[in-house]
CSV table of C-alpha atoms in Angstrom, one decimal:
chain,number,residue,atom,x,y,z
A,1,ILE,CA,80.5,101.2,86.1
A,2,SER,CA,80.8,101.6,82.3
A,3,LYS,CA,84.4,100.5,82.9
A,4,SER,CA,83.1,97.1,84.0
A,5,LYS,CA,80.9,96.8,80.9
A,6,ALA,CA,83.8,97.7,78.7
A,7,ILE,CA,86.0,95.0,80.4
A,8,ARG,CA,83.2,92.4,80.1
A,9,SER,CA,83.0,93.2,76.4
A,10,LEU,CA,86.8,92.9,76.0
A,11,LYS,CA,86.8,89.5,77.7
A,12,LEU,CA,84.4,88.2,75.0
A,13,LEU,CA,86.9,89.0,72.2
A,14,PRO,CA,88.7,86.0,70.8
A,15,THR,CA,92.1,87.8,70.9
A,16,LEU,CA,93.3,90.9,72.8
A,17,ASN,CA,96.0,93.4,71.9
A,18,GLN,CA,98.5,94.4,74.6
A,19,GLU,CA,96.5,97.5,75.6
A,20,GLU,CA,93.3,95.6,76.0
A,21,GLN,CA,95.0,93.0,78.1
A,22,ARG,CA,96.5,95.8,80.3
A,23,GLN,CA,93.0,97.2,80.8
A,24,ILE,CA,91.7,93.9,81.9
A,25,ASP,CA,94.6,93.2,84.2
A,26,GLU,CA,94.2,96.7,85.8
A,27,TYR,CA,90.5,96.2,86.3
A,28,ILE,CA,91.1,92.7,87.9
A,29,ALA,CA,93.6,94.2,90.3
A,30,PHE,CA,91.1,97.0,91.2
A,31,MET,CA,88.4,94.4,91.9
A,32,GLN,CA,90.8,92.3,94.0
A,33,ASP,CA,91.4,95.4,96.1
A,34,ALA,CA,87.7,95.9,96.4
A,35,VAL,CA,87.3,92.3,97.6
A,36,ARG,CA,89.9,92.8,100.3
A,37,ALA,CA,88.3,96.1,101.3
A,38,MET,CA,84.9,94.5,101.6
A,39,GLU,CA,86.3,91.7,103.7
A,40,ALA,CA,88.0,94.2,106.0
A,41,MET,CA,84.8,96.1,106.4
A,42,ARG,CA,82.9,92.9,107.1
A,43,LEU,CA,85.4,92.1,109.9
A,44,MET,CA,85.2,95.6,111.3
A,45,VAL,CA,81.4,95.6,111.6
A,46,GLU,CA,80.6,92.1,112.7
A,47,GLY,CA,80.3,93.0,116.3
A,48,HIS,CA,83.8,92.8,117.8
A,49,PHE,CA,84.5,96.5,118.4
A,50,PHE,CA,81.5,98.9,118.5
A,51,PRO,CA,83.6,102.1,118.4
A,52,MET,CA,85.0,101.0,115.0
A,53,GLN,CA,81.5,100.4,113.8
A,54,GLN,CA,80.5,103.9,114.8
A,55,HIS,CA,83.6,105.3,113.1
A,56,LEU,CA,82.8,103.6,109.8
A,57,HIS,CA,79.3,105.2,110.0
A,58,SER,CA,80.4,108.7,111.0
A,59,GLN,CA,83.9,110.1,111.5
A,60,SER,CA,83.3,112.6,114.3
A,61,GLY,CA,86.0,115.2,114.7
A,62,SER,CA,86.9,115.1,111.0
A,63,SER,CA,86.3,118.0,108.6
A,64,ARG,CA,84.5,115.6,106.3
A,65,SER,CA,82.5,112.6,107.3
A,66,CYS,CA,80.9,109.8,105.2
A,67,ASP,CA,79.1,106.6,105.9
A,68,VAL,CA,81.7,104.1,104.6
A,69,LEU,CA,79.3,101.2,104.6
A,70,GLU,CA,76.7,103.0,102.6
A,71,HIS,CA,79.2,103.9,100.0
A,72,ALA,CA,80.4,100.3,99.9
A,73,CYS,CA,76.8,99.1,99.4
A,74,ARG,CA,76.3,101.5,96.6
A,75,LEU,CA,79.4,100.1,94.9
A,76,VAL,CA,78.1,96.6,95.2
A,77,VAL,CA,74.7,97.6,93.8
A,78,GLN,CA,76.3,99.3,90.9
A,79,ILE,CA,78.4,96.3,90.1
A,80,ALA,CA,75.5,93.8,90.3
A,81,LYS,CA,72.5,95.8,89.2
A,82,ASP,CA,72.6,95.0,85.5
A,83,PRO,CA,70.8,91.7,85.1
A,84,LYS,CA,72.4,91.0,81.7
A,85,GLY,CA,75.8,91.8,83.1
A,86,GLY,CA,75.4,89.2,85.8
A,87,ASP,CA,76.0,86.5,83.3
A,88,SER,CA,79.2,88.1,82.2
A,89,MET,CA,80.6,89.1,85.6
A,90,ILE,CA,84.3,88.3,86.0
A,91,LEU,CA,85.4,86.3,89.0
A,92,GLU,CA,86.6,89.3,90.9
A,93,GLU,CA,83.3,91.1,90.6
A,94,ILE,CA,81.5,88.0,91.9
A,95,GLN,CA,83.9,87.8,94.8
A,96,CYS,CA,83.3,91.4,95.6
A,97,VAL,CA,79.6,91.1,95.6
A,98,SER,CA,79.6,87.8,97.6
A,99,GLN,CA,82.0,89.3,100.2
A,100,ALA,CA,79.6,92.1,100.7
A,101,LEU,CA,76.7,89.7,101.2
A,102,THR,CA,78.4,87.4,103.7
């Protein structure tokens, strides 16, 4: 999450060098992927196919299992937990959080 704080700080600068702009672009692309992932999870758990909901909770039969939804919730909390950072969130962070809440 320190990456998001660094990006927010960069966005406040009046001018950016090429490397700083590349970092911002890379972070925005990452957050856009996160928004799409949150939307996909929302669609998978909204009640259409119970076996998929169970699979996201626990991957039985796999050597490793994780609660995908819990990890996604932790990500959203990390993105949105800094009250001061809320004012400087970039659009993609806001979309990711709102996607998780809808």
